[in-house]
Amino acid sequence: MAGEVLVKVEGVSKKFCRDLKTSLWYGVKDLTSELLGGRHDQANLRPKEFWAVNGINFELRRGECLGLIGRNGAGKSTMLKMLNGLIKPDTGKITIEGRVGALIELGSGFNPILTGRENIYNNGSVLGIPKKEIDQVIDEIIEFSEIEKFIDTPVAYYSSGMKVRLGFSVAVHMKPDVLILDEVLAVGDSGFKIKSFNKINEMMKNAAVIFVSHSMPNVAIISNKILLMEYGKMEHYGEDVSSGIDKYFEHFGGNDPKLEFNEFAQVEEVEVVPSQKYASLGGIPAIDYQDDLNVRIRVKVDRNIDWFHVKVQITDKDLKIVGIYDSFQFQEAIQNDQDIHDLQAVIPNCIFINGEYSVSIFIQQRDMVLKKWNLLGLYRYWTKFRVKASSTLGYVPAVVYLPGEVSKS
Amino acid sequence: MQQRVYTPHSNIRKPWLMIREMIVDIRRGNDLAKRLTIRDIKALYRQSFLGILWAFILPLANTLVWVFLNNSGIVAMGETDIPYPIYVFSGTMIWAIFMESMQAPIEKTTQNKSILAKVNFPREALVVAGIYQGLFNAGVKLIILVIALAIMGYFGGWSLLLFPLGIVSLVLGGTAIGLLLTPLGMLYTDISKAIPLVMQFLMYTTPVVYAVPKEGFSSQIVRHNPITPLIMTARDWLTGVEPEFLNGYLWMNLVIIIMLIIVFVAYRLAMPILIERMNA
């Protein structure tokens, strides 16, 4: 059973129209030609149309989980709708074997006025599963969703978490051959998330899973294949999940340098010193895993300020703060006795995972009387550096990769 | 294991495959249709104090208006074979059955837009559910009609037993027309806005509140109106009058069945295109 191809997508494209009125008119035209058996000229764009999905190819076998990632509007959901047979492709061919279970949107397919139990049967009949078969698994479904107390309450009164629990539980217990999940687990609490991931892993033995998410740690945990879409096209496809995720992060220019505040301190230069090994490389300075992170800061502080501290904040591509160094924690304040200070912050043993990071510089002063911080200058994402961990330390769903050793004691 | 293939090509090119798939889907959707019907009927009366009585109140009010107009002599309704109040009451009830069935496909499809866009299920179930609900509502009206006639002390004869057949034709006929308009109606709201207007016009060219004119231009229109035989035959059976348009009625049933099959296929083919544009 394992290993057979369940999903085959060959050169699939889909076009959408930007303008509503035009779109409706095209709809009428498409209707006519569909009914007359024509639908010519699908491979070309009409005015105001664009390719929402463009030339996608992939194959998915039983036992595989495809992480489908990409920015908002990259075409992921359109792709899923085609896979689920809701809309037709404009070019290419999709072949799907077996029963398809799809959880495309939170609570979709639930009728709010019916109870959870009634909805389970309803969902089953929507998927074409006979009542008998549902009778066999209903207890399991309710138990997995952990909403026994509310199962006879109308779904309208469910919280979003409860809906996702029930929806997920129904979808996985219908024994699908192909399971399509679109960013549905985001609402569940951590307990349910872990449980769901375990369930997906268990199901993957007998099914092919397509998983859409913006949470890269989640994608990294469960996918063994990845497809990165950008503007409808395939940008990366294959079993190398971590480099797909890396490429995904490269799309975010959200950490552009931003001068937020420089009233009392002006940073004239910030520079990360690259590791010896990469010193000759141009572009973003690179640091070897476990090297020291050496940040040079040239700063001018207002005459009226006597003492100041330096804070270095490091953000990853996801704009998540992964590390903060604050001189206040380790030393006396720096005396403002010079016109210009050439400072060097050395942060030893950089154990961040492979990737690109931004450095933000805070120059601040501690008000000892009021016990608060006064901001003197803030230069956000002012410079970047790259950590080059060896390839075996590729993307891991963590911020740092801990070094260490195991020995027999 | 079931295999599904999605391509840009219209399935109409493989009619046999399409019809086979359709039959499978209709069968699969039947269970769902029953559930949908029960759900919608429950929902219909859940937040209503008078509940099912509304099926009776509106035609009754209508009847009173027409009886008043007729008696005041403002408009002449023509000679009817049966007492006028009975004629107009049964007429408006029957017309309501037809009208509701006609609006059901667009209504059902619109109501279920979100589920259509997110869940792949036999969409035919929506239409079948519409038919079931139409039959249920018609059944309620039938009971009300029979009781009302009994209260008025009117009994036309045992042709009454054929009346349900007339109702089925009306429900199926209404569904066929409604289904025909659905694809376009899903794209442009103009359709559902225009329906009541057109229907009003249609009602006055059908012998609902007045008798079939004996002669003249209006008589030609009424006699050539394809809905006339459906309405007249149903009412004639109910009230025990010799059905004048029986031939037309039989022909209309044939037309309805053929039309229903064609529009069902069209609805199925149209759905993916509509879903795509609904979200646009």
XYZ file of C-alpha atoms in Angstrom:
689
model
C 0.000 0.000 0.000
C 2.687 2.476 0.957
C 4.401 4.358 -1.795
C 1.703 4.473 -4.442
C 1.076 7.855 -6.045
C -2.166 9.310 -4.713
C -1.958 12.847 -5.986
C -0.582 13.798 -9.347
C -0.570 17.393 -10.505
C 0.636 18.072 -14.032
C 1.134 21.575 -15.357
C -1.829 23.006 -13.509
C -2.685 26.683 -13.865
C -5.595 28.843 -12.862
C -6.325 32.398 -13.826
C -8.319 34.945 -11.917
C -9.701 38.299 -12.827
C -8.841 41.447 -10.929
C -12.063 43.259 -11.686
C -15.425 42.069 -10.371
C -17.660 43.199 -13.231
C -15.298 41.801 -15.837
C -14.979 38.622 -13.820
C -18.746 38.131 -13.822
C -18.903 38.704 -17.538
C -16.132 36.162 -18.107
C -18.179 33.880 -15.890
C -21.110 34.128 -18.284
C -18.808 33.443 -21.231
C -17.199 30.481 -19.493
C -20.625 29.121 -18.617
C -21.737 29.284 -22.201
C -18.669 27.610 -23.597
C -18.704 24.989 -20.830
C -22.279 24.080 -21.695
C -21.487 24.006 -25.385
C -18.469 21.826 -24.676
C -15.889 24.332 -25.809
C -13.876 26.464 -23.416
C -11.218 27.382 -25.938
C -8.324 29.642 -25.343
C -7.924 28.811 -21.705
C -4.173 28.982 -21.884
C -4.209 32.694 -22.644
C -5.035 35.573 -20.378
C -7.910 37.854 -21.214
C -7.709 41.543 -20.274
C -7.528 42.139 -16.507
C -6.685 38.531 -15.758
C -3.614 37.119 -14.077
C -2.287 33.688 -13.245
C -3.158 32.867 -9.664
C -1.586 29.449 -10.078
C 0.884 28.922 -12.853
C 2.333 25.655 -14.083
C 2.391 23.598 -10.906
C 3.681 20.036 -11.006
C 4.007 17.654 -8.139
C 3.391 14.141 -7.064
C 2.488 12.830 -3.675
C 2.657 9.261 -2.503
C 1.075 7.480 0.381
C 3.196 8.176 3.408
C 4.246 11.617 2.284
C 3.322 14.989 3.716
C 3.699 17.967 1.459
C 4.186 21.316 3.148
C 2.687 23.922 0.858
C 4.102 27.314 1.762
C 4.282 30.783 0.315
C 3.305 34.323 1.100
C -0.301 35.475 1.253
C -1.711 35.478 -2.244
C 0.890 33.091 -3.606
C -1.835 30.760 -4.844
C -1.845 28.122 -2.117
C -5.550 28.204 -1.369
C -6.462 28.260 -5.045
C -4.287 25.207 -5.509
C -6.081 23.464 -2.656
C -9.472 24.334 -4.091
C -8.490 22.709 -7.351
C -7.167 19.655 -5.540
C -10.432 19.419 -3.682
C -12.388 19.643 -6.935
C -14.153 22.853 -6.009
C -12.901 24.707 -9.047
C -11.497 23.457 -12.316
C -7.961 24.070 -13.511
C -7.522 26.225 -16.622
C -4.648 24.127 -17.876
C -3.139 20.815 -16.888
C -4.497 17.822 -15.074
C -5.032 16.698 -11.505
C -5.453 13.037 -10.633
C -6.438 12.008 -7.133
C -6.928 8.473 -5.906
C -9.186 7.469 -3.080
C -11.156 9.344 -0.494
C -10.268 12.984 0.005
C -10.650 14.617 3.388
C -10.266 18.359 3.423
C -10.261 20.873 6.186
C -10.035 24.074 4.237
C -11.446 26.568 6.607
C -12.310 26.648 10.222
C -15.814 25.392 10.855
C -16.693 25.231 7.208
C -19.202 22.536 6.591
C -20.689 22.991 10.026
C -24.224 24.092 10.322
C -24.502 26.488 13.243
C -28.051 25.571 14.231
C -27.327 21.863 14.480
C -25.554 20.240 17.388
C -22.032 18.921 17.185
C -23.320 15.368 16.944
C -25.766 16.172 14.143
C -22.975 17.954 12.338
C -20.733 14.918 12.488
C -23.362 12.927 10.592
C -23.950 15.832 8.265
C -20.257 16.146 7.503
C -20.105 12.446 6.892
C -22.909 12.531 4.403
C -21.342 15.544 2.712
C -18.241 13.411 2.238
C -20.357 10.496 1.088
C -19.755 8.295 4.090
C -22.642 6.052 5.073
C -24.256 6.505 8.464
C -23.198 3.026 9.535
C -19.559 3.848 9.076
C -19.941 7.030 11.082
C -21.704 5.138 13.868
C -18.551 3.075 14.215
C -16.234 6.021 14.681
C -18.421 8.649 16.302
C -17.270 7.866 19.818
C -13.688 8.070 18.708
C -14.360 11.405 17.005
C -15.959 12.890 20.086
C -13.268 11.555 22.352
C -10.467 12.907 20.186
C -12.052 16.340 19.978
C -12.400 16.466 23.772
C -15.710 18.286 23.613
C -17.937 15.559 25.072
C -19.767 18.078 27.224
C -20.785 20.224 24.296
C -21.446 17.616 21.660
C -25.206 18.105 21.958
C -24.953 21.892 21.927
C -25.545 23.807 18.693
C -22.290 24.571 16.932
C -23.231 28.264 16.897
C -22.251 28.375 20.563
C -18.858 26.765 20.008
C -15.649 28.709 20.398
C -13.343 28.775 17.397
C -11.056 26.318 19.158
C -13.916 23.894 19.698
C -14.913 24.123 16.050
C -11.421 23.348 14.884
C -11.194 20.438 17.281
C -14.382 18.946 15.976
C -13.540 19.701 12.346
C -10.102 18.190 12.555
C -11.347 15.196 14.441
C -14.050 14.497 11.869
C -11.647 14.938 8.950
C -9.049 12.523 10.280
C -11.491 9.878 11.424
C -13.150 9.543 8.043
C -10.086 7.541 6.986
C -9.121 9.677 4.011
C -6.488 8.572 1.544
C -5.633 12.182 0.865
C -5.904 14.713 3.657
C -5.832 18.430 2.860
C -5.265 20.805 5.768
C -5.260 24.554 5.242
C -3.830 26.479 8.177
C -6.440 25.016 10.447
C -4.437 24.150 13.490
C -3.472 27.740 14.163
C -6.471 28.204 16.451
C -6.091 25.096 18.564
C -4.302 25.320 21.897
C -0.867 23.776 22.264
C -2.228 20.602 23.788
C -4.490 19.988 20.852
C -1.808 20.991 18.374
C 0.604 18.391 19.679
C -2.125 15.795 19.655
C -3.024 16.738 16.090
C 0.547 16.510 14.878
C 0.851 13.090 16.387
C -2.381 12.103 14.703
C -1.182 13.416 11.340
C 2.038 11.484 11.733
C 0.074 8.373 12.520
C -2.217 8.922 9.542
C 0.639 9.476 7.148
C 1.320 5.764 7.241
C -1.872 5.242 5.263
C -2.444 8.556 3.601
C -0.913 11.436 1.726
C -1.176 14.759 3.510
C -1.073 18.255 2.065
C -0.426 20.798 4.746
C -0.650 24.544 4.243
C 0.735 26.737 6.965
C 2.566 29.947 7.661
C 4.107 28.464 10.743
C 7.466 27.173 9.567
C 8.187 25.217 12.745
C 4.967 23.283 12.168
C 5.830 22.700 8.524
C 9.292 21.529 9.512
C 7.878 19.099 12.048
C 5.442 17.232 9.857
C 6.416 17.656 6.211
C 8.806 15.435 4.363
C 8.330 17.270 1.097
C 7.948 20.932 0.390
C 6.473 23.164 -2.281
C 7.132 26.880 -2.095
C 4.858 29.025 -4.243
C 5.472 32.623 -5.228
C 3.134 34.552 -7.526
C 1.477 31.291 -8.487
C 4.685 29.642 -9.590
C 6.737 26.890 -8.041
C 9.811 28.345 -6.491
C 11.060 25.329 -4.673
C 9.898 21.762 -4.687
C 11.458 18.659 -3.282
C 12.369 16.695 -0.237
C 14.772 19.313 1.032
C 12.324 20.904 3.442
C 14.782 23.159 5.202
C 16.073 24.931 2.120
C 12.490 25.502 1.012
C 11.813 27.176 4.324
C 14.959 29.254 3.974
C 13.821 30.453 0.582
C 10.430 31.300 2.008
C 12.010 33.581 4.571
C 14.049 35.308 1.903
C 10.831 36.857 0.623
C 10.365 39.035 3.623
C 11.902 42.426 3.352
C 9.907 43.461 6.401
C 13.056 44.112 8.387
C 14.172 47.157 6.449
C 16.353 49.529 8.417
C 14.288 52.055 10.297
C 15.481 55.022 12.249
C 12.987 55.207 15.052
C 14.515 57.668 17.440
C 17.722 59.714 17.496
C 16.926 62.707 19.666
C 19.794 62.239 22.123
C 22.063 59.697 20.491
C 23.086 59.306 16.875
C 24.469 56.031 15.717
C 26.745 56.714 12.795
C 27.702 53.206 11.962
C 26.859 49.659 12.968
C 28.813 46.778 11.602
C 29.003 43.092 12.327
C 32.507 41.762 11.967
C 32.477 38.600 9.868
C 34.289 35.472 10.955
C 37.834 35.158 9.673
C 36.736 32.390 7.314
C 34.179 34.532 5.519
C 35.995 37.870 5.749
C 36.722 37.952 2.038
C 33.110 37.347 1.049
C 31.141 40.411 0.067
C 27.537 41.201 1.005
C 26.056 40.408 4.358
C 28.748 39.553 6.912
C 28.729 35.897 7.837
C 29.448 34.358 11.216
C 30.364 30.788 11.766
C 28.202 28.832 14.165
C 29.679 29.151 17.695
C 31.931 32.066 16.758
C 31.737 35.329 18.658
C 29.291 37.890 17.409
C 31.221 41.111 17.206
C 29.208 44.309 16.676
C 30.984 47.621 16.110
C 28.977 50.705 16.890
C 30.026 54.281 16.297
C 27.775 56.550 18.310
C 27.515 60.211 19.247
C 25.632 60.995 22.445
C 24.179 64.325 23.468
C 26.420 66.423 25.696
C 23.843 66.586 28.495
C 23.888 62.840 28.926
C 26.528 61.616 31.322
C 26.140 57.891 31.184
C 24.486 55.505 28.771
C 23.937 51.837 28.029
C 23.874 49.886 24.793
C 21.366 47.224 23.943
C 21.727 44.958 20.917
C 18.609 43.192 19.785
C 18.748 40.387 17.264
C 15.732 39.483 15.135
C 15.281 36.633 12.695
C 13.553 36.791 9.321
C 10.240 36.117 10.933
C 10.784 39.365 12.878
C 10.938 37.309 16.005
C 13.360 38.549 18.637
C 15.828 35.743 19.125
C 18.350 37.393 21.397
C 19.018 40.542 23.386
C 22.281 41.760 24.781
C 22.046 44.627 27.271
C 25.202 46.167 28.672
C 23.222 47.164 31.770
C 23.083 43.564 32.862
C 26.813 43.048 32.716
C 28.631 46.277 33.427
C 28.606 49.864 34.597
C 27.167 52.461 32.293
C 29.441 53.903 29.640
C 30.621 57.384 30.431
C 29.873 59.996 27.818
C 33.249 61.657 27.878
C 34.041 61.695 24.203
C 32.608 63.320 21.169
C 32.285 60.076 19.318
C 32.422 56.591 20.793
C 33.744 53.638 18.865
C 32.201 50.756 20.742
C 32.534 47.086 20.262
C 29.999 44.644 21.661
C 31.252 41.102 21.771
C 28.643 38.441 22.308
C 30.404 35.117 22.670
C 29.435 31.758 21.265
C 26.786 32.534 18.691
C 24.572 29.457 18.528
C 21.734 30.721 16.369
C 20.512 28.377 13.684
C 21.438 28.865 10.058
C 19.863 32.015 8.645
C 19.811 35.730 8.317
C 19.435 38.079 11.264
C 18.959 41.783 11.805
C 20.585 43.895 14.465
C 18.770 46.736 16.193
C 20.671 49.144 18.409
C 19.183 50.829 21.446
C 21.120 53.572 23.188
C 19.501 54.275 26.517
C 19.939 55.746 29.918
C 18.859 54.389 33.253
C 17.053 56.853 35.467
C 18.100 55.577 38.883
C 15.637 57.745 40.791
C 12.499 56.969 38.841
C 13.751 53.442 38.053
C 12.949 53.654 34.397
C 14.686 53.717 31.052
C 15.120 56.808 28.936
C 15.556 56.067 25.279
C 18.279 58.088 23.633
C 18.390 56.487 20.245
C 16.850 53.510 18.485
C 18.039 52.184 15.132
C 15.910 49.239 14.206
C 17.148 46.469 11.887
C 20.096 48.687 11.149
C 22.385 45.992 9.883
C 22.242 42.323 9.025
C 24.390 39.290 9.446
C 24.174 35.674 8.532
C 24.905 32.638 10.635
C 26.460 29.829 8.711
C 25.842 26.676 10.580
C 27.047 23.579 8.823
C 24.477 22.065 6.487
C 23.648 19.337 8.968
C 22.411 22.073 11.250
C 19.847 23.234 8.696
C 16.445 24.531 9.568
C 15.252 23.278 12.902
C 12.110 24.499 14.571
C 14.066 26.357 17.223
C 15.853 29.652 17.667
C 19.199 28.329 18.784
C 20.958 25.121 18.132
C 22.424 24.019 21.402
C 25.912 22.658 21.283
C 26.777 19.886 23.657
C 28.112 16.451 24.160
C 26.876 13.147 25.405
C 29.261 10.863 27.157
C 29.112 7.800 29.314
C 29.332 8.698 32.960
C -10.416 2.984 -5.040
C -12.205 5.924 -6.545
C -10.177 8.004 -8.934
C -10.937 11.629 -9.675
C -9.477 13.531 -12.573
C -9.811 17.263 -12.911
C -9.036 18.877 -16.241
C -10.066 22.088 -17.967
C -12.167 20.203 -20.474
C -15.904 20.246 -20.270
C -17.372 16.943 -19.183
C -20.095 17.418 -21.747
C -17.680 15.877 -24.212
C -17.937 12.603 -22.332
C -21.680 12.492 -21.778
C -21.866 8.892 -20.648
C -19.218 9.300 -18.012
C -20.877 12.505 -16.880
C -24.315 10.946 -16.591
C -22.910 8.005 -14.689
C -21.157 10.325 -12.266
C -24.305 12.346 -11.916
C -26.418 9.358 -11.026
C -23.854 8.305 -8.423
C -23.825 11.812 -6.993
C -27.586 12.146 -6.882
C -27.820 8.864 -5.046
C -25.011 9.856 -2.711
C -26.578 13.260 -2.249
C -29.998 11.922 -1.410
C -29.158 11.224 2.202
C -27.642 14.668 2.478
C -30.666 16.206 0.791
C -32.940 14.663 3.405
C -30.813 16.101 6.184
C -30.725 19.510 4.567
C -34.478 19.465 4.165
C -35.113 18.564 7.784
C -32.646 21.191 8.905
C -34.185 23.930 6.773
C -37.729 23.084 7.736
C -36.765 23.154 11.391
C -34.996 26.454 10.922
C -37.951 27.892 9.080
C -40.307 27.552 12.005
C -37.873 27.742 14.903
C -38.000 31.489 15.323
C -41.605 31.997 14.433
C -44.534 32.186 16.818
C -47.227 31.501 14.252
C -45.029 28.946 12.517
C -46.773 26.904 9.892
C -49.834 29.168 9.979
C -47.985 31.613 7.742
C -48.507 29.199 4.870
C -52.185 29.909 5.338
C -52.291 33.557 6.422
C -50.814 35.063 3.258
C -53.097 33.316 0.729
C -56.055 34.012 3.000
C -55.265 37.728 3.074
C -54.865 37.626 -0.685
C -58.187 35.900 -1.076
C -59.938 38.485 1.049
C -58.536 41.273 -1.106
C -59.726 39.636 -4.317
C -63.104 38.715 -2.929
C -63.537 42.320 -1.859
C -62.488 43.622 -5.272
C -64.789 41.168 -6.996
C -67.798 41.957 -4.824
C -67.305 45.711 -5.048
C -67.455 45.417 -8.798
C -64.225 47.371 -9.315
C -62.874 44.521 -11.405
C -64.775 41.738 -13.082
C -63.236 38.312 -12.562
C -65.474 36.425 -14.956
C -67.759 33.516 -14.300
C -66.121 30.718 -12.364
C -67.474 27.183 -12.199
C -67.093 27.154 -8.450
C -67.808 29.822 -5.822
C -65.350 32.656 -6.356
C -63.769 32.652 -2.854
C -62.893 28.996 -3.279
C -61.594 29.668 -6.767
C -59.304 32.473 -5.701
C -58.177 30.840 -2.452
C -57.181 27.587 -4.126
C -55.673 29.564 -7.008
C -53.392 31.654 -4.801
C -52.378 28.617 -2.775
C -51.478 26.675 -5.914
C -49.669 29.660 -7.355
C -47.660 30.008 -4.142
C -46.544 26.388 -4.474
C -45.285 27.027 -7.994
C -43.621 30.284 -7.051
C -41.821 28.844 -4.031
C -40.481 25.930 -6.037
C -39.218 28.313 -8.650
C -37.304 30.392 -6.172
C -35.907 27.430 -4.263
C -32.877 26.585 -6.463
C -31.452 30.119 -6.440
C -32.260 30.517 -2.770
C -30.706 27.221 -1.766
C -27.584 27.802 -3.797
C -27.143 31.295 -2.400
C -27.753 30.127 1.158
C -25.105 27.477 0.840
C -22.549 29.628 -0.935
C -19.950 29.328 1.787
C -20.185 25.571 2.071
C -20.145 25.259 -1.737
C -16.915 27.213 -1.865
C -15.207 25.133 0.794
C -16.517 21.610 0.789
C -16.686 19.214 -2.090
C -20.021 17.428 -1.887
C -22.689 16.329 -4.355
C -24.168 19.723 -5.161
C -27.230 18.097 -6.657
C -28.260 17.500 -3.062
C -29.112 21.185 -2.759
C -31.546 20.997 -5.628
C -33.038 17.738 -4.440
C -33.422 19.282 -0.991
C -35.218 22.184 -2.646
C -37.626 19.759 -4.269
C -38.223 17.940 -0.989
C -38.867 21.157 0.799
C -41.167 22.320 -1.971
C -43.123 19.084 -1.652
C -43.275 19.444 2.120
C -44.549 23.016 1.918
C -47.003 21.979 -0.753
C -48.173 19.134 1.480
C -48.871 21.606 4.258
C -50.833 23.778 1.861
C -52.730 20.765 0.593
C -53.881 19.898 4.079
C -54.855 23.490 4.745
C -56.771 23.631 1.456
C -58.661 20.439 2.146
C -59.552 21.570 5.656
C -60.573 25.011 4.425
C -62.788 23.516 1.748
C -64.357 21.194 4.298
C -65.061 24.138 6.586
C -66.699 26.007 3.737
C -68.737 22.870 3.203
C -67.459 22.303 -0.294
C -66.686 18.899 -1.717
C -66.100 18.607 -5.432
C -65.578 14.874 -5.821
C -63.005 12.144 -5.639
C -60.830 13.708 -8.337
C -59.415 15.335 -5.215
C -57.210 12.270 -4.954
C -55.454 13.308 -8.178
C -54.641 16.734 -6.750
C -51.274 15.653 -5.222
C -50.182 14.657 -8.730
C -50.942 18.173 -9.882
C -48.851 19.518 -7.033
C -45.879 17.345 -7.956
C -45.996 18.696 -11.512
C -46.074 22.246 -10.181
C -43.124 21.667 -7.858
C -41.043 19.984 -10.561
C -42.004 22.598 -13.140
C -41.116 25.432 -10.788
C -37.822 23.757 -9.935
C -36.954 23.322 -13.611
C -37.503 27.006 -14.374
C -35.714 28.095 -11.220
C -32.796 25.818 -11.943
C -32.538 27.214 -15.435
C -32.111 30.689 -14.008
C -29.734 29.707 -11.207
C -26.358 29.827 -13.003
C -26.954 33.327 -14.286
C -28.692 34.304 -11.071
C -25.628 33.332 -9.050
C -23.499 35.731 -11.053
C -25.917 38.637 -11.337
C -28.347 39.530 -8.570
C -30.479 41.195 -11.241
C -32.064 37.819 -11.858
C -33.416 37.303 -8.363
C -34.512 40.933 -8.284
C -36.417 40.555 -11.534
C -38.125 37.283 -10.624
C -40.889 38.745 -8.414
C -41.667 41.354 -11.058
C -41.872 38.858 -13.887
C -43.813 36.472 -11.714
C -46.398 39.104 -10.915
C -46.906 39.716 -14.578
C -47.044 35.985 -15.163
C -49.637 35.569 -12.428
C -51.993 37.968 -14.155
C -51.658 36.114 -17.419
C -52.503 32.860 -15.647
C -56.004 32.117 -14.384
C -55.141 32.385 -10.719
C -57.575 35.012 -9.490
C -59.884 35.209 -12.459
C -61.532 32.712 -14.762
C -60.176 31.915 -18.206
C -61.615 34.611 -20.485
C -63.971 33.185 -23.056
C -62.726 35.245 -25.976
C -60.510 38.063 -27.100
C -56.834 38.778 -27.016
C -56.467 38.078 -23.298
C -58.073 34.704 -23.812
C -55.378 33.868 -26.395
C -52.609 34.862 -24.003
C -54.035 32.873 -21.123
C -54.626 29.825 -23.267
C -51.109 29.876 -24.682
C -49.491 30.445 -21.326
C -47.699 27.160 -20.596
C -48.393 27.482 -16.882
C -52.161 27.701 -17.363
C -52.641 23.937 -17.784
C -50.601 23.225 -14.661
C -52.563 25.610 -12.478
C -55.973 24.885 -13.954
C -55.662 21.106 -13.886
C -54.481 21.083 -10.280
C -57.359 23.289 -9.208
C -59.902 21.432 -11.280
C -58.888 18.187 -9.629
C -59.090 19.766 -6.209
C -62.504 21.268 -6.780
C -63.952 18.438 -8.842
C -64.383 20.362 -12.058
C -63.829 18.589 -15.376
C -60.237 19.583 -16.278
C -60.321 21.662 -19.421
C -56.586 21.660 -20.072
C -55.837 17.989 -19.410
C -54.067 17.507 -22.727
C -51.901 20.543 -22.197
C -51.163 19.303 -18.708
C -49.893 15.963 -19.949
C -47.718 17.624 -22.574
C -46.347 20.046 -20.004
C -45.272 17.148 -17.808
C -43.235 15.703 -20.632
C -41.650 19.100 -21.258
C -40.906 19.483 -17.540
C -39.161 16.130 -17.307
C -36.980 16.794 -20.341
C -36.213 20.290 -19.146
C -35.395 19.086 -15.657
C -32.832 16.626 -16.993
C -31.200 19.262 -19.182
C -31.020 21.937 -16.512
C -29.744 19.438 -13.971
C -26.812 18.687 -16.251
C -26.278 22.396 -16.843
C -26.317 23.093 -13.118
C -23.688 20.455 -12.502
C -21.423 21.760 -15.232
C -21.897 25.353 -14.154
C -21.105 24.856 -10.490
C -17.270 24.927 -10.586
C -17.361 28.063 -12.712
C -19.831 29.729 -10.373
C -17.820 28.827 -7.283
C -14.758 30.354 -8.856
C -16.562 33.617 -9.550
C -18.429 33.672 -6.260
C -15.159 34.107 -4.476
C -13.740 36.524 -6.955
